Structure formats: structure tokens, C-alpha cells
Coordinates of C-alpha atoms in Angstrom, one line a residue:
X71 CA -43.1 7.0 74.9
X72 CA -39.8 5.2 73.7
X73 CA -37.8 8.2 75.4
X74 CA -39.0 7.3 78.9
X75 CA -38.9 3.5 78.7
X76 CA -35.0 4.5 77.5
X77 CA -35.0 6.7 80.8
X78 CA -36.7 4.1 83.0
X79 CA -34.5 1.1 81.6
X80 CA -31.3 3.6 81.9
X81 CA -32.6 4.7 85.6
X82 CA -32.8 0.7 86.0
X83 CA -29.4 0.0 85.1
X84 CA -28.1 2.4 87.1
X85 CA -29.6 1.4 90.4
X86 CA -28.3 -2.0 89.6
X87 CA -25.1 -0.7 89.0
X88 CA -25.3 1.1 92.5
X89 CA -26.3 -2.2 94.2
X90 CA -23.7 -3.8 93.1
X91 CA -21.5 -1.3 94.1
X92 CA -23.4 -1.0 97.4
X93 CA -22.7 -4.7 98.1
X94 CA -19.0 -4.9 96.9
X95 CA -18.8 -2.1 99.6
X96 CA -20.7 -4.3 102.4
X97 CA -18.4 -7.0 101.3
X98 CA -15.4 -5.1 102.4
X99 CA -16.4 -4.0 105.4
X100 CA -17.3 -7.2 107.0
X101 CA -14.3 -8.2 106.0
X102 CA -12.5 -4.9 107.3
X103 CA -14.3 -6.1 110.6
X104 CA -13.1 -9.7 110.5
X105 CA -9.5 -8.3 110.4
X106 CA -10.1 -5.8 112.6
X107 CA -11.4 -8.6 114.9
X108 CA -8.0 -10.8 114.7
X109 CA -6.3 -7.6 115.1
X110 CA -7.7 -6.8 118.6
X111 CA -7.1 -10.4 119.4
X112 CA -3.6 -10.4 119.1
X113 CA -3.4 -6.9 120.7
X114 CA -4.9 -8.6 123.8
X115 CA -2.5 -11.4 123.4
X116 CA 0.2 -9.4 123.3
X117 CA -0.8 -7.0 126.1
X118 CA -1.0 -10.7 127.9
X119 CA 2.1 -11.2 127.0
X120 CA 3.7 -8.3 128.0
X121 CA 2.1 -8.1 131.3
X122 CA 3.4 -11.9 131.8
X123 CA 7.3 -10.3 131.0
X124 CA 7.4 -7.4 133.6
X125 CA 6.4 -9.8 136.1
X126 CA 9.0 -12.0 135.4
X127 CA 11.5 -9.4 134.5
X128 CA 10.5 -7.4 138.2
X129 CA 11.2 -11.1 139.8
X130 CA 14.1 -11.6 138.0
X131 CA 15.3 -7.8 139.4
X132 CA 14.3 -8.3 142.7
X133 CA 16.2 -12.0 143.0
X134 CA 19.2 -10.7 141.8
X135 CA 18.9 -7.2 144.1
X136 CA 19.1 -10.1 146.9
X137 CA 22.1 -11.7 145.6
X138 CA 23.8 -8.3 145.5
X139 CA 23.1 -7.8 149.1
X140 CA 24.3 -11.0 150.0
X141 CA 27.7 -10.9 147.9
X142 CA 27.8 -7.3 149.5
X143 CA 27.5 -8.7 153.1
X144 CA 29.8 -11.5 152.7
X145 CA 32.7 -9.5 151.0
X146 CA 32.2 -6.4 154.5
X147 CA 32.2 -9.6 156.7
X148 CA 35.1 -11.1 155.2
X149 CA 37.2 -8.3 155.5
X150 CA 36.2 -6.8 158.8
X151 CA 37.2 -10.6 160.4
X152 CA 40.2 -10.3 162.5
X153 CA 42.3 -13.0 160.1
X154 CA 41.5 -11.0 156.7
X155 CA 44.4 -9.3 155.0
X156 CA 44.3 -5.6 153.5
X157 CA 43.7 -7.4 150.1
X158 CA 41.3 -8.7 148.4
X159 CA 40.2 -12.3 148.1
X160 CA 41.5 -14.4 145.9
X161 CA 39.3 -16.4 142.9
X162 CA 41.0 -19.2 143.0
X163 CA 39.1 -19.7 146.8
X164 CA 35.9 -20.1 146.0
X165 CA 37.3 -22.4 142.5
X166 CA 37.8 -26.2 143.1
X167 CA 41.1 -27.6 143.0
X168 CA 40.4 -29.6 139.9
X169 CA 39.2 -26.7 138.3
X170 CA 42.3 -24.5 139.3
X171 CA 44.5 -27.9 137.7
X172 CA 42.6 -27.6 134.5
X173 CA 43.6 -24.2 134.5
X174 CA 47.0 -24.5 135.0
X175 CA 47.6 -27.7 132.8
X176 CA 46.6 -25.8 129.8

């Protein structure tokens, strides 16, 4: 009889042993799932985020497409007038004369 209370109290131990294990293990996982939870936030912040840049970067594009046009048709308009030389404009036209002194005094 003392063999099988040693078995029972040994079989008793072990599922102990197992529960504890068992709940160390449940332990982790919700914590596995809290991080995973934080992690799928940020993803979805950041996707946010990036979805927010292309817009702006494709606005940014498209503005400065515009201004290339424009520069484009103002340089072909300036040289096809009838009182533009063969050679190209100079900076110092479209720089104010206090700017070209400040140049010049240095």
C-alpha cells in the first residue's frame, strides 16, 4: 500500500508540476498577444503615415511639374519675342539691384 500512495503522491506532484508549467505558458501568450496587439497598432499607424506621404509627396510632384511648365513657357516666349537676342537671359534680370550691389561690394 505505501508503493501506491508513493505513486499517487509522485503522480500528484507531477500534475502540479504540469500546471504550473501549463500556466507559465498561458502567461506568455497573453502577453505574446498584448505585444502582438501594439505591434499591429503601429503597423496601422505607420501604413497611416505612409499613405499621408505619397499624397503629399504626389502634390508636391504635381506643383512643381507646373512650375516647370511655366519656367518652360516663359523662357520659349522670351526668346521667340521680336526684341530677344540669340543669347540667353541674364540672372542678374530677374535679381534686385540691391541684391546685385551686395554682390558686387563683396
Amino acid at each position: 500500500m505505501e508503493n501506491g500512495k508513493n505513486r499517487l503522491q509522485q503522480a500528484q506532484e507531477d500534475v502540479e508540476e504540469v500546471k504550473g508549467i501549463m500556466l507559465d505558458n498561458l502567461n506568455k501568450a497573453d502577453e505574446r498577444a498584448g505585444k502582438l496587439d501594439d505591434l499591429e497598432d503601429r503597423a496601422d499607424e505607420l501604413l497611416a503615415k505612409s499613405k499621408a506621404f505619397e499624397k503629399t509627396a504626389n502634390q508636391v510632384k504635381q506643383k512643381k511639374r507646373w512650375e516647370n511648365k511655366k519656367m518652360k513657357v516663359l523662357v520659349k516666349t522670351h526668346y521667340n519675342s521680336p526684341q530677344s537676342s540669340s543669347e540667353p537671359p541674364s540672372i542678374l534680370q530677374y535679381v534686385s539691384v540691391e541684391s546685385q550691389a551686395a554682390v558686387f561690394d563683396q
